[in-house]
Coordinates of C-alpha atoms and ligand atoms in Angstrom, one line a residue:
D1 CA 32.0 4.0 25.7
P2 CA 30.7 0.6 22.4
Y3 CA 26.8 1.3 22.9
A4 CA 27.7 5.5 22.9
D5 CA 26.7 4.8 19.0
D6 CA 23.0 2.5 19.1
P7 CA 19.7 4.2 18.7
V8 CA 17.2 6.4 20.7
R9 CA 14.6 4.3 21.0
H10 CA 10.9 4.8 22.0
P11 CA 9.8 6.2 25.7
A12 CA 7.2 3.7 26.1
L13 CA 9.4 0.8 26.5
K14 CA 10.0 -0.9 29.1
V15 CA 13.6 -1.2 29.5
N16 CA 15.2 -4.5 30.9
S17 CA 18.9 -3.4 30.6
Q18 CA 19.9 -0.2 28.6
C19 CA 23.8 -1.3 27.7
P20 CA 23.0 -3.6 25.6
F21 CA 19.4 -2.2 25.0
N22 CA 16.9 -5.0 25.9
A23 CA 13.2 -3.8 26.7
E24 CA 9.4 -4.3 25.8
P25 CA 6.5 -2.6 25.2
P26 CA 3.9 -2.3 27.9
P27 CA 1.7 -5.3 28.0
E28 CA -2.1 -2.0 27.1
L29 CA 0.0 -1.0 24.1
L30 CA 1.2 -4.4 23.3
T31 CA -2.0 -6.3 22.1
E32 CA -3.2 -2.4 21.4
N33 CA -2.7 -3.8 17.9
Y34 CA -2.0 -7.2 16.0
I35 CA 0.8 -6.0 14.4
T36 CA 3.5 -3.8 16.2
P37 CA 4.5 -0.2 15.6
N38 CA 8.0 -1.2 14.5
P39 CA 8.9 1.8 17.6
I40 CA 7.6 -0.5 20.6
F41 CA 8.3 -4.2 19.0
F42 CA 10.2 -5.7 22.0
T43 CA 14.0 -5.4 22.1
R44 CA 16.5 -8.1 22.5
N45 CA 20.2 -7.6 22.1
H46 CA 23.2 -9.1 23.1
L47 CA 25.6 -6.4 21.6
P48 CA 25.9 -3.0 20.7
V49 CA 24.4 -2.4 17.7
P50 CA 26.3 -2.7 14.6
N51 CA 25.7 0.9 12.2
V52 CA 25.9 -1.3 8.3
D53 CA 26.3 1.4 5.2
P54 CA 23.9 -0.2 3.4
D55 CA 25.7 1.1 0.5
T56 CA 29.0 -1.5 1.4
Y57 CA 27.0 -3.8 2.7
R58 CA 27.2 -7.5 1.0
L59 CA 25.6 -10.6 2.7
H60 CA 28.5 -14.1 2.4
V61 CA 26.7 -16.9 2.1
V62 CA 29.6 -19.6 1.9
G63 CA 28.7 -21.8 -1.6
A64 CA 28.3 -25.8 -1.7
P65 CA 31.3 -27.6 -3.2
G66 CA 30.5 -27.7 -6.0
G67 CA 28.4 -24.7 -6.2
Q68 CA 29.5 -20.8 -6.0
S69 CA 29.9 -18.5 -2.9
L70 CA 28.0 -15.6 -4.0
S71 CA 28.5 -11.8 -1.9
L72 CA 25.4 -10.7 -2.2
S73 CA 24.5 -6.6 -2.5
L74 CA 21.1 -4.8 -0.4
D75 CA 19.9 -5.0 -4.1
D76 CA 21.1 -7.7 -5.7
L77 CA 18.5 -9.4 -2.0
H78 CA 16.4 -7.6 -4.0
K79 CA 16.0 -9.2 -7.1
F80 CA 15.7 -12.6 -5.4
P81 CA 11.6 -13.5 -5.7
K82 CA 10.2 -10.4 -2.9
Y83 CA 7.7 -12.6 0.1
E84 CA 5.9 -11.2 3.4
I85 CA 4.8 -12.7 6.1
T86 CA 3.0 -11.6 8.8
V87 CA 5.6 -13.9 11.8
T88 CA 4.7 -13.3 15.3
L89 CA 8.8 -14.0 17.3
Q90 CA 9.4 -14.4 20.7
C91 CA 12.2 -14.5 23.2
A92 CA 13.0 -18.0 25.1
G93 CA 13.1 -15.6 27.7
N94 CA 9.9 -14.1 28.2
R95 CA 7.6 -14.4 31.8
R96 CA 10.9 -14.6 33.2
S97 CA 10.2 -13.0 35.2
E98 CA 7.7 -15.4 37.3
M99 CA 10.1 -18.1 37.5
T100 CA 12.3 -16.0 39.5
Q101 CA 9.8 -15.9 41.6
V102 CA 9.7 -19.7 42.1
K103 CA 13.4 -18.9 42.6
E104 CA 16.0 -17.2 41.7
V105 CA 17.0 -17.6 38.1
K106 CA 20.1 -16.4 35.4
G107 CA 19.1 -13.9 32.8
L108 CA 16.7 -10.6 31.9
E109 CA 13.9 -9.7 34.2
W110 CA 11.1 -9.9 31.0
R111 CA 7.6 -10.3 32.0
T112 CA 4.6 -10.5 29.3
G113 CA 6.3 -8.3 27.0
A114 CA 8.9 -9.7 25.0
I115 CA 6.9 -11.1 22.1
S116 CA 5.8 -9.2 19.3
T117 CA 4.6 -9.3 15.5
A118 CA 5.4 -8.1 12.5
R119 CA 5.7 -8.1 8.8
W120 CA 8.2 -9.1 7.3
G121 CA 9.1 -9.1 3.3
G122 CA 12.2 -10.4 2.1
A123 CA 14.1 -13.3 0.4
R124 CA 13.2 -16.6 0.9
L125 CA 16.0 -18.6 2.4
C126 CA 15.5 -21.7 0.1
D127 CA 16.0 -19.7 -3.1
V128 CA 19.4 -17.8 -1.6
L129 CA 21.0 -21.4 -0.3
A130 CA 20.1 -23.0 -4.4
Q131 CA 22.3 -19.4 -5.9
A132 CA 25.2 -20.9 -4.0
G133 CA 25.2 -24.6 -5.0
H134 CA 23.1 -26.1 -1.7
Q135 CA 20.0 -29.3 -1.9
L136 CA 18.9 -30.8 0.6
C137 CA 20.4 -34.1 1.7
E138 CA 20.2 -37.1 3.7
T139 CA 23.3 -36.4 6.4
E140 CA 21.8 -33.9 9.3
A141 CA 23.6 -30.4 7.9
H142 CA 22.7 -26.7 9.9
V143 CA 22.7 -23.4 8.6
C144 CA 24.3 -20.8 11.1
F145 CA 23.9 -17.2 10.4
E146 CA 26.7 -14.4 11.9
G147 CA 25.9 -11.3 12.9
L148 CA 27.7 -7.8 12.5
D149 CA 27.1 -7.6 16.0
S150 CA 29.8 -8.5 18.3
D151 CA 32.1 -8.6 21.8
P152 CA 35.3 -7.4 22.8
T153 CA 36.6 -10.6 21.5
G154 CA 35.5 -9.8 18.3
T155 CA 33.0 -13.0 18.7
A156 CA 29.7 -12.2 16.1
Y157 CA 26.8 -13.3 17.6
G158 CA 25.3 -16.9 15.9
A159 CA 23.2 -19.6 15.8
S160 CA 22.1 -22.3 13.5
I161 CA 18.6 -24.1 12.1
P162 CA 18.5 -27.2 10.2
L163 CA 19.1 -27.3 6.7
A164 CA 15.8 -29.7 6.8
R165 CA 14.1 -26.4 7.4
A166 CA 15.6 -23.4 5.7
M167 CA 15.7 -25.3 2.0
D168 CA 11.7 -26.4 3.6
P169 CA 9.4 -23.8 1.1
E170 CA 6.7 -24.7 3.3
A171 CA 8.5 -23.3 6.7
E172 CA 8.7 -19.9 4.7
V173 CA 12.1 -18.5 5.9
L174 CA 13.0 -15.7 5.4
L175 CA 16.0 -12.5 4.4
A176 CA 14.2 -10.0 5.1
Y177 CA 15.1 -6.5 5.0
E178 CA 11.6 -5.0 5.5
M179 CA 10.0 -4.7 8.8
N180 CA 5.6 -3.5 8.5
G181 CA 6.9 -1.9 4.7
Q182 CA 9.5 -0.5 6.3
P183 CA 13.9 -0.6 5.9
L184 CA 14.8 -3.8 9.2
P185 CA 14.6 -0.9 11.8
R186 CA 18.7 -0.6 13.0
D187 CA 17.9 -2.3 16.7
H188 CA 16.3 -5.2 14.2
G189 CA 18.3 -6.0 12.3
F190 CA 18.6 -3.0 9.3
P191 CA 19.8 -4.5 6.9
V192 CA 19.1 -7.6 6.9
R193 CA 18.3 -10.3 9.4
V194 CA 16.8 -13.9 9.4
V195 CA 13.4 -14.8 10.1
V196 CA 12.3 -18.3 10.8
P197 CA 8.9 -18.7 11.8
G198 CA 7.7 -20.9 14.0
V199 CA 11.4 -21.0 15.5
V200 CA 12.1 -19.4 19.3
G201 CA 13.2 -15.4 18.7
A202 CA 17.5 -16.4 19.0
R203 CA 17.8 -17.9 15.6
H204 CA 15.7 -15.2 14.4
V205 CA 19.7 -13.8 13.1
K206 CA 19.7 -9.3 13.2
W207 CA 22.8 -7.6 11.7
L208 CA 22.8 -10.6 9.1
G209 CA 26.9 -11.1 8.0
R210 CA 27.4 -14.6 7.1
V211 CA 24.9 -17.7 6.4
S212 CA 27.2 -20.5 5.6
V213 CA 25.6 -25.1 5.7
Q214 CA 28.1 -27.1 8.6
P215 CA 27.5 -30.7 9.3
E216 CA 27.1 -29.8 13.1
E217 CA 24.6 -26.9 14.8
S218 CA 26.4 -23.2 15.2
Y219 CA 29.2 -23.0 17.7
S220 CA 28.3 -19.6 19.1
H221 CA 27.8 -19.8 22.8
W222 CA 24.1 -18.9 22.1
Q223 CA 23.0 -22.0 20.5
R224 CA 24.7 -24.2 22.4
R225 CA 25.4 -23.3 25.8
D226 CA 22.6 -20.7 26.3
Y227 CA 18.3 -21.4 25.1
K228 CA 17.7 -24.9 26.4
G229 CA 16.0 -26.6 28.3
F230 CA 16.5 -28.8 31.3
S231 CA 14.8 -30.0 34.5
P232 CA 14.0 -28.1 38.1
S233 CA 16.6 -30.4 39.3
V234 CA 20.1 -29.3 37.6
D235 CA 21.9 -26.3 39.0
W236 CA 24.7 -24.2 37.6
D237 CA 27.3 -27.1 38.6
T238 CA 25.8 -30.0 37.0
V239 CA 24.3 -28.5 34.6
N240 CA 26.0 -30.1 31.1
F241 CA 24.9 -28.0 28.1
D242 CA 26.0 -30.5 25.4
S243 CA 22.5 -32.8 27.1
A244 CA 20.0 -30.9 25.5
P245 CA 18.9 -29.6 22.6
S246 CA 19.5 -26.5 21.7
I247 CA 15.7 -24.5 21.4
Q248 CA 14.2 -23.8 18.5
E249 CA 10.0 -24.4 17.4
L250 CA 8.4 -23.0 21.3
P251 CA 5.7 -24.6 23.3
V252 CA 1.9 -22.9 23.4
Q253 CA 1.3 -19.8 25.4
S254 CA -0.6 -17.2 26.0
A255 CA -1.8 -14.4 28.1
I256 CA -2.9 -11.2 30.1
T257 CA -2.2 -8.3 28.5
E258 CA -6.0 -6.2 30.7
P259 CA -6.1 -5.9 33.4
Q260 CA -2.8 -5.8 34.9
D261 CA -1.7 -7.4 38.7
G262 CA -2.8 -5.2 41.1
E263 CA -4.9 -3.1 39.2
T264 CA -8.4 -2.1 40.4
V265 CA -11.7 -3.2 38.3
E266 CA -14.8 -1.7 36.9
S267 CA -17.4 -3.5 39.4
G268 CA -20.7 -4.9 37.2
E269 CA -18.0 -5.9 33.4
V270 CA -15.1 -6.8 32.9
T271 CA -13.2 -7.2 29.6
I272 CA -9.7 -9.8 29.6
K273 CA -7.6 -9.4 27.0
G274 CA -4.7 -10.8 25.8
Y275 CA -2.5 -13.0 23.4
A276 CA -1.8 -16.1 22.7
W277 CA 0.6 -18.0 20.3
S278 CA 2.2 -21.5 19.4
G279 CA 5.2 -22.3 18.1
G280 CA 6.1 -24.7 14.8
G281 CA 3.0 -23.2 13.2
R282 CA 1.3 -24.5 15.8
A283 CA -2.3 -22.9 15.7
V284 CA -3.9 -21.4 18.5
I285 CA -7.9 -23.4 18.2
R286 CA -8.9 -22.0 21.3
V287 CA -8.8 -20.1 24.9
D288 CA -9.4 -20.9 28.0
V289 CA -9.9 -18.0 30.8
S290 CA -11.7 -18.0 34.5
L291 CA -11.8 -15.4 37.1
D292 CA -11.4 -18.0 39.6
G293 CA -8.4 -19.5 40.1
G294 CA -9.3 -22.4 37.7
L295 CA -12.4 -23.3 39.0
T296 CA -14.6 -22.7 36.4
W297 CA -14.0 -21.7 32.8
Q298 CA -15.1 -19.4 29.8
V299 CA -14.3 -19.3 26.1
A300 CA -12.4 -16.0 24.9
E301 CA -13.1 -14.7 21.9
L302 CA -10.0 -14.7 19.1
D303 CA -8.7 -11.6 17.2
G304 CA -7.0 -11.1 14.6
E305 CA -6.0 -13.1 11.2
E306 CA -7.3 -16.4 11.0
Q307 CA -4.0 -19.1 10.6
R308 CA -3.9 -20.9 7.8
P309 CA -3.4 -24.9 9.5
R310 CA 0.2 -25.7 9.7
K311 CA 1.9 -22.1 9.2
A312 CA 0.7 -20.7 12.1
W313 CA 3.5 -18.0 12.6
A314 CA 1.3 -15.2 13.6
W315 CA -0.4 -14.9 17.4
R316 CA -3.8 -13.9 17.9
L317 CA -5.3 -11.7 20.2
W318 CA -8.6 -12.3 22.4
Q319 CA -10.6 -10.9 24.7
L320 CA -13.4 -11.8 27.1
Q321 CA -16.0 -9.5 28.1
V322 CA -17.5 -11.0 31.5
P323 CA -19.8 -9.7 34.5
V324 CA -18.0 -9.8 37.3
P325 CA -20.0 -11.8 40.0
A326 CA -22.1 -10.1 42.6
G327 CA -20.6 -9.7 45.7
Q328 CA -16.8 -10.7 44.6
K329 CA -14.1 -8.1 46.1
E330 CA -11.3 -9.5 43.9
L331 CA -10.6 -11.7 41.2
N332 CA -8.2 -14.7 40.4
I333 CA -8.0 -14.5 36.2
V334 CA -5.7 -16.8 35.1
C335 CA -5.9 -17.6 30.7
K336 CA -4.1 -21.0 29.4
A337 CA -4.0 -21.8 25.0
V338 CA -5.3 -24.6 24.0
D339 CA -3.3 -25.5 19.7
D340 CA -4.4 -28.0 17.1
G341 CA -2.2 -30.8 18.0
Y342 CA -4.0 -29.9 21.0
N343 CA -1.2 -28.5 23.5
V344 CA -2.1 -27.3 26.4
Q345 CA 0.4 -24.9 28.7
P346 CA 1.0 -26.5 32.2
D347 CA -1.2 -25.0 35.5
T348 CA 1.9 -23.9 37.6
V349 CA 5.7 -22.8 37.3
A350 CA 7.8 -24.8 39.4
P351 CA 7.6 -28.3 37.5
I352 CA 9.2 -26.1 34.4
W353 CA 11.8 -24.4 36.7
N354 CA 14.6 -24.3 35.2
L355 CA 17.6 -22.5 36.0
R356 CA 18.0 -20.2 32.7
G357 CA 14.4 -18.7 33.6
V358 CA 13.3 -19.6 29.8
L359 CA 10.1 -21.7 28.1
S360 CA 8.4 -19.9 31.0
N361 CA 4.6 -20.1 30.0
A362 CA 2.9 -21.7 32.8
W363 CA -1.4 -20.7 33.4
H364 CA -1.0 -16.5 33.3
R365 CA -2.5 -15.6 36.5
V366 CA -3.2 -11.9 37.4
H367 CA -5.4 -10.5 40.5
V368 CA -6.7 -7.6 40.4
H369 CA -9.2 -5.8 43.2
V370 CA -12.8 -4.4 42.2
A371 CA -14.2 -0.9 42.7
P372 CA -17.2 -1.3 45.9
Ligands
MTE401 N1 20.9 -11.3 16.0 C1 22.6 -10.9 16.9 N2 22.8 -10.5 16.2 N3 22.7 -10.2 17.8 C2 21.2 -10.5 19.0 O1 21.6 -9.9 20.5 N4 19.2 -11.5 20.0 C3 19.2 -13.1 19.4 C4 17.2 -12.7 18.1 N5 19.3 -11.9 17.4 C5 20.4 -11.5 18.3 C6 20.5 -11.7 17.2 C7 17.4 -12.9 19.9 S1 17.6 -13.6 22.2 C8 16.0 -12.6 20.2 S2 15.3 -12.5 20.8 C9 15.9 -11.7 18.8 O2 17.5 -11.6 18.1 C10 15.0 -10.1 18.9 O3 14.9 -9.6 17.9 P1 14.3 -8.4 18.0 O4 15.0 -7.2 18.7 O5 14.2 -7.9 16.9 O6 13.0 -8.0 19.1
MO402 MO1 15.9 -14.0 23.0

């Protein structure tokens, strides 16, 4: 059993698949803290968790023509200037279960918890690439990452990002060896993972073994044959994965974590809580909440850390305390966020439904009963 050596996990996690391990924190725990505690940070593994010996670990960085290839130990990585940034990581499949309700999709049934936030510490990818002789170039180029996890045929998990993002110091792409002040937990990529702020989780390659610069995107299945968006009209007979770009930056997202669907709330006053985040460093500027299915709206209070313009890598938590309208037996609570490009979430799921169930960011709706 290739999974026999997987780590022990926190019992509060809601498991979507045991082997490979895929799990999310329950909503009420997800927004209890601005920084998600490591043990309940959502986990998305495609393969068994590799057991990497930190003493013999080497990160291979293929050098540029005229530059030099690097074989970096953990100590070597620690010698680069250390950067620490708070970054929210979201899986492209977050909230997929809502797409399934419209029509069947292929993928794990994530609810609202395939998203978490940590303070990551590590070396900047641009510094490591520079040491290997890489520079920004005029022609298209991509930085390809390979994990040390592999399938039975020996194929490693892989993904890529454009070289321009990797080399941009403002994009703050990290080779992280710390998560919330601790060495990375095994499930989250021990000893080194990529953190690409503002970009879909799939590119944050864990158990990083190899970095190279190529004229084309990674040939990995997960870069080319997955993690792409399509029209609702496209099905598995007609889909052409080459016709769509790989997902990189994610669209604006928000969800309600309290109260939960089907719950009974006290009459009088209700507190509604949730998270909001947008990709590409776009800051969330507002969250609107409705108690009547979207007929009328109120503006929620944004909590958590104020984000830097164009570098809003982390989520905002939000809440709204409101009187329950007298005589109301049920509430149709809805939330929607707006980012600083004034991008908004679509109001329903059907027009953004896609066969793989990715990019599910419609208004989040929760139906609750009011205690008599
Ligand atoms: N890296 C490797 N090597 N193997 C993987 O299966 N999963 C990716 C990414 N990096 C994956 C990986 C996906 S799809 C996501 S959403 C994130 O890791 C999840 O990171 P987490 O498990 O730390 O939350
Ligand atoms: Mo993912």
